[in-house]
């Protein structure tokens, strides 16, 4: 479960995450620790993923998930960007501009806001 606050700015504001999850989401400490254990047992954990925007030009990644609503996920799926698909960053524009990628034999340009919501696992350093 990816929490909305983590995506935005709560990392700067929340100091006690155990207390936050217990008060805001109704967890007790025992269940929270059990959840942490279950998440650590998942083979491709979130810690191993990175937003597409962090890949350098020429670097490859495999799409793990898209953090977004139904509309964004459907739009990206229609373009061939689905979990398990390998993607190559071809070019990155300056100042948070679009990211050009190669996927399934096609080149696509993704806006910065969309590209930062596509999470990948690095496959190799450079083409």
Coordinates of N, CA and C in Angstrom, one line a residue:
X1 N 0.8 -1.2 0.0 CA 0.0 0.0 0.0 C 0.9 1.2 0.0
X2 N 0.8 2.0 -1.0 CA 1.6 3.3 -1.1 C 0.7 4.4 -0.6
X3 N 1.2 5.1 0.4 CA 0.4 6.1 1.1 C 0.5 7.5 0.4
X4 N -0.5 8.2 0.2 CA -0.5 9.5 -0.5 C 0.5 10.5 0.1
X5 N 0.6 10.5 1.5 CA 1.5 11.4 2.1 C 2.9 11.2 1.8
X6 N 3.3 9.9 1.6 CA 4.7 9.6 1.3 C 5.0 10.2 0.0
X7 N 4.1 10.1 -1.0 CA 4.4 10.7 -2.3 C 4.6 12.2 -2.3
X8 N 3.9 12.9 -1.4 CA 4.0 14.3 -1.4 C 5.1 14.8 -0.4
X9 N 4.6 15.3 0.7 CA 5.6 16.0 1.6 C 5.6 15.5 3.1
X10 N 4.9 14.4 3.4 CA 4.8 14.0 4.8 C 6.2 13.5 5.3
X11 N 7.1 13.1 4.4 CA 8.4 12.6 4.9 C 9.1 13.7 5.7
X12 N 8.8 15.0 5.3 CA 9.3 16.1 6.0 C 8.6 16.4 7.4
X13 N 7.3 16.0 7.4 CA 6.5 16.4 8.6 C 6.3 15.3 9.6
X14 N 6.2 14.1 9.2 CA 5.9 13.0 10.1 C 7.2 12.5 10.7
X15 N 7.3 12.5 12.0 CA 8.5 12.0 12.7 C 8.4 10.6 13.2
X16 N 7.2 10.2 13.6 CA 6.9 8.9 14.2 C 5.9 8.1 13.4
X17 N 6.5 7.3 12.4 CA 5.6 6.6 11.5 C 4.7 5.6 12.2
X18 N 5.2 4.9 13.2 CA 4.4 3.9 13.9 C 3.2 4.6 14.5
X19 N 3.4 5.7 15.1 CA 2.2 6.5 15.7 C 1.3 7.0 14.6
X20 N 1.8 7.4 13.5 CA 1.0 7.9 12.4 C 0.1 6.8 11.9
X21 N 0.7 5.6 11.6 CA -0.1 4.5 11.1 C -1.2 4.0 12.1
X22 N -0.8 4.0 13.3 CA -1.8 3.6 14.4 C -2.9 4.6 14.5
X23 N -2.6 5.9 14.6 CA -3.7 6.9 14.8 C -4.5 7.2 13.5
X24 N -3.8 7.3 12.4 CA -4.5 7.7 11.1 C -5.2 6.6 10.4
X25 N -4.7 5.3 10.6 CA -5.2 4.2 9.8 C -5.7 3.0 10.6
X26 N -5.7 3.2 11.9 CA -6.3 2.2 12.8 C -5.5 0.9 13.0
X27 N -4.2 0.9 12.7 CA -3.4 -0.2 13.0 C -3.0 -0.3 14.5
X28 N -2.9 -1.5 15.0 CA -2.2 -1.6 16.3 C -0.7 -2.0 16.0
X29 N 0.1 -1.8 17.0 CA 1.6 -2.0 16.7 C 1.9 -3.4 16.3
X30 N 1.1 -4.4 16.9 CA 1.4 -5.8 16.5 C 1.1 -6.1 15.0
X31 N -0.1 -5.6 14.6 CA -0.5 -5.8 13.2 C 0.4 -5.0 12.2
X32 N 0.9 -3.8 12.7 CA 1.8 -3.0 11.8 C 3.1 -3.8 11.6
X33 N 3.6 -4.4 12.7 CA 4.9 -5.1 12.5 C 4.7 -6.4 11.7
X34 N 3.5 -7.0 11.8 CA 3.2 -8.2 11.0 C 3.1 -7.8 9.5
X35 N 2.5 -6.6 9.2 CA 2.5 -6.1 7.8 C 3.9 -5.9 7.3
X36 N 4.7 -5.3 8.1 CA 6.1 -5.0 7.7 C 6.8 -6.3 7.3
X37 N 6.6 -7.3 8.1 CA 7.2 -8.6 7.9 C 6.7 -9.2 6.6
X38 N 5.4 -9.1 6.3 CA 4.8 -9.7 5.1 C 5.3 -8.9 3.9
X39 N 5.5 -7.6 4.0 CA 6.0 -6.8 2.8 C 7.4 -7.1 2.5
X40 N 8.2 -7.4 3.6 CA 9.6 -7.7 3.4 C 9.8 -9.1 2.7
X41 N 8.8 -9.9 2.8 CA 8.8 -11.3 2.2 C 8.5 -11.3 0.7
X42 N 8.0 -10.2 0.2 CA 7.6 -10.1 -1.3 C 8.9 -10.0 -2.1
X43 N 9.1 -10.8 -3.1 CA 10.3 -10.8 -3.9 C 10.8 -9.5 -4.5
X44 N 9.9 -8.8 -5.2 CA 10.3 -7.5 -5.8 C 9.7 -6.4 -5.0
X45 N 10.4 -6.0 -4.0 CA 9.9 -5.0 -3.0 C 10.0 -3.6 -3.6
X46 N 9.2 -2.7 -3.0 CA 9.2 -1.3 -3.4 C 10.6 -0.7 -3.3
X47 N 11.4 -1.1 -2.3 CA 12.7 -0.5 -2.1 C 13.6 -0.7 -3.3
X48 N 13.3 -1.7 -4.1 CA 14.1 -2.0 -5.3 C 13.6 -1.3 -6.5
X49 N 12.6 -0.5 -6.4 CA 12.1 0.2 -7.6 C 12.5 1.7 -7.5
X50 N 12.4 2.3 -8.6 CA 12.7 3.7 -8.7 C 11.8 4.4 -9.8
X51 N 11.5 5.7 -9.6 CA 10.7 6.3 -10.6 C 11.5 6.4 -12.0
X52 N 10.7 6.3 -13.0 CA 11.3 6.3 -14.4 C 12.2 7.5 -14.6
X53 N 11.9 8.6 -14.0 CA 12.6 9.9 -14.2 C 14.1 9.8 -13.6
X54 N 14.3 8.8 -12.8 CA 15.7 8.7 -12.2 C 16.6 7.9 -13.1
X55 N 16.1 7.2 -14.1 CA 17.0 6.5 -15.0 C 17.7 7.5 -15.9
X56 N 18.9 7.2 -16.3 CA 19.7 8.1 -17.2 C 19.4 7.7 -18.6
X57 N 19.8 8.6 -19.5 CA 19.6 8.3 -20.9 C 20.4 7.0 -21.3
X58 N 19.7 6.1 -22.0 CA 20.4 4.8 -22.3 C 20.2 3.7 -21.3
X59 N 19.7 4.0 -20.2 CA 19.5 3.0 -19.1 C 18.2 2.3 -19.3
X60 N 18.2 1.0 -19.0 CA 17.0 0.1 -19.1 C 16.3 -0.1 -17.8
X61 N 15.0 -0.4 -17.8 CA 14.3 -0.8 -16.6 C 13.1 -1.6 -17.0
X62 N 12.6 -2.3 -16.0 CA 11.4 -3.1 -16.2 C 10.3 -2.5 -15.4
X63 N 9.2 -2.2 -16.0 CA 8.1 -1.6 -15.3 C 7.5 -2.5 -14.2
X64 N 7.4 -2.0 -13.0 CA 6.9 -2.8 -11.8 C 5.5 -2.4 -11.5
X65 N 5.3 -1.1 -11.4 CA 3.9 -0.6 -11.2 C 3.8 0.9 -11.6
X66 N 2.6 1.3 -11.7 CA 2.3 2.8 -11.9 C 1.5 3.3 -10.7
X67 N 2.0 4.4 -10.2 CA 1.3 5.0 -9.0 C 0.4 6.1 -9.6
X68 N -0.9 5.7 -9.7 CA -1.9 6.7 -10.3 C -3.3 6.1 -10.2
X69 N -4.2 6.9 -10.7 CA -5.6 6.5 -10.8 C -5.9 5.6 -12.0
X70 N -7.1 5.2 -12.0 CA -7.5 4.3 -13.1 C -7.3 4.9 -14.5
X71 N -7.6 6.2 -14.6 CA -7.4 6.8 -15.9 C -6.0 6.8 -16.4
X72 N -5.0 7.1 -15.5 CA -3.6 7.1 -15.9 C -3.2 5.7 -16.2
X73 N -3.5 4.8 -15.4 CA -3.1 3.4 -15.6 C -3.6 2.9 -16.9
X74 N -4.9 3.2 -17.2 CA -5.5 2.7 -18.5 C -4.8 3.4 -19.7
X75 N -4.5 4.7 -19.6 CA -3.9 5.4 -20.7 C -2.5 4.9 -21.0
X76 N -1.7 4.6 -19.9 CA -0.4 4.0 -20.1 C -0.5 2.6 -20.6
X77 N -1.4 1.8 -20.2 CA -1.6 0.5 -20.7 C -2.0 0.5 -22.2
X78 N -2.8 1.4 -22.6 CA -3.1 1.6 -24.0 C -1.9 1.9 -24.9
X79 N -0.9 2.5 -24.2 CA 0.4 2.8 -24.9 C 1.4 1.7 -24.8
X80 N 1.0 0.6 -24.1 CA 1.9 -0.5 -24.0 C 2.8 -0.5 -22.8
X81 N 2.6 0.5 -21.9 CA 3.4 0.6 -20.6 C 2.6 -0.2 -19.5
X82 N 3.0 -1.5 -19.4 CA 2.3 -2.3 -18.4 C 3.4 -3.0 -17.6
X83 N 3.1 -3.5 -16.4 CA 4.1 -4.2 -15.5 C 4.7 -5.4 -16.3
X84 N 6.0 -5.5 -16.1 CA 6.8 -6.5 -16.7 C 7.4 -6.2 -18.1
X85 N 7.0 -5.0 -18.6 CA 7.6 -4.6 -19.9 C 8.9 -3.9 -19.7
X86 N 9.9 -4.2 -20.6 CA 11.2 -3.5 -20.5 C 11.1 -2.2 -21.2
X87 N 11.7 -1.2 -20.7 CA 11.7 0.2 -21.2 C 13.1 0.8 -21.2
X88 N 13.4 1.6 -22.2 CA 14.7 2.2 -22.4 C 14.5 3.7 -22.4
X89 N 15.2 4.5 -21.6 CA 15.2 5.9 -21.7 C 16.1 6.4 -22.8
X90 N 15.5 7.0 -23.8 CA 16.2 7.5 -24.9 C 16.8 8.9 -24.7
X91 N 15.9 9.8 -24.3 CA 16.3 11.2 -24.0 C 15.5 11.8 -22.9
X92 N 16.1 12.7 -22.2 CA 15.4 13.4 -21.1 C 15.6 14.9 -21.3
X93 N 14.5 15.6 -21.4 CA 14.6 17.1 -21.6 C 15.0 17.8 -20.3
X94 N 15.5 19.0 -20.4 CA 15.9 19.7 -19.2 C 14.7 20.3 -18.5
X95 N 15.0 20.6 -17.2 CA 14.0 21.4 -16.4 C 12.7 20.6 -16.3
X96 N 12.7 19.4 -15.9 CA 11.5 18.6 -15.8 C 10.6 18.5 -17.0
X97 N 11.3 18.4 -18.1 CA 10.6 18.3 -19.4 C 10.2 16.8 -19.7
X98 N 9.7 16.5 -20.9 CA 9.3 15.2 -21.2 C 10.5 14.2 -21.3
X99 N 10.2 12.9 -21.1 CA 11.1 11.8 -21.2 C 10.7 11.0 -22.4
X100 N 11.7 10.8 -23.3 CA 11.4 9.9 -24.5 C 11.9 8.5 -24.1
X101 N 11.0 7.5 -24.3 CA 11.3 6.2 -24.0 C 11.1 5.3 -25.2
X102 N 11.7 4.1 -25.3 CA 11.4 3.1 -26.2 C 10.8 1.9 -25.5
X103 N 9.6 1.5 -26.0 CA 8.9 0.4 -25.4 C 8.2 -0.4 -26.5
X104 N 8.3 -1.7 -26.5 CA 7.7 -2.6 -27.4 C 7.9 -2.1 -28.9
X105 N 9.1 -1.7 -29.2 CA 9.4 -1.3 -30.6 C 8.9 0.1 -31.0
X106 N 8.4 0.9 -30.0 CA 7.9 2.2 -30.3 C 8.6 3.2 -29.4
X107 N 8.8 4.4 -30.0 CA 9.3 5.5 -29.1 C 8.1 6.4 -28.7
X108 N 8.1 6.7 -27.4 CA 7.0 7.5 -26.8 C 7.6 8.7 -26.0
X109 N 6.9 9.8 -25.9 CA 7.3 10.9 -25.1 C 6.3 11.0 -23.9
X110 N 6.8 10.9 -22.7 CA 6.0 11.0 -21.5 C 6.3 12.3 -20.8
X111 N 5.3 13.0 -20.4 CA 5.5 14.2 -19.6 C 6.1 13.9 -18.3
X112 N 6.8 14.8 -17.7 CA 7.5 14.6 -16.5 C 6.6 14.1 -15.4
X113 N 5.4 14.7 -15.3 CA 4.4 14.3 -14.2 C 4.0 12.8 -14.4
X114 N 3.9 12.4 -15.6 CA 3.5 11.0 -15.8 C 4.7 10.1 -15.6
X115 N 5.9 10.4 -16.1 CA 7.1 9.6 -16.0 C 7.5 9.4 -14.5
X116 N 7.2 10.3 -13.7 CA 7.6 10.2 -12.2 C 6.6 9.2 -11.5
X117 N 5.5 8.8 -12.1 CA 4.6 7.9 -11.5 C 4.8 6.5 -12.0
X118 N 5.7 6.3 -13.0 CA 6.0 5.0 -13.5 C 7.2 4.5 -12.7
X119 N 7.1 3.4 -12.0 CA 8.1 2.8 -11.2 C 8.7 1.6 -11.8
X120 N 10.1 1.6 -11.9 CA 10.8 0.5 -12.7 C 11.8 -0.1 -11.8
X121 N 12.3 -1.3 -12.2 CA 13.4 -1.9 -11.5 C 14.5 -1.9 -12.6
X122 N 15.7 -1.4 -12.2 CA 16.8 -1.3 -13.2 C 17.2 -2.7 -13.7
X123 N 17.4 -2.8 -15.0 CA 17.7 -4.0 -15.7 C 19.2 -4.0 -15.9
X124 N 19.8 -3.0 -16.6 CA 21.2 -2.9 -16.8 C 21.6 -1.5 -16.9
X125 N 22.9 -1.2 -16.9 CA 23.3 0.2 -16.8 C 23.0 1.0 -18.1
X126 N 23.5 0.6 -19.2 CA 23.3 1.3 -20.5 C 23.2 0.4 -21.7
X127 N 22.6 0.9 -22.7 CA 22.4 0.2 -24.0 C 23.7 0.0 -24.6

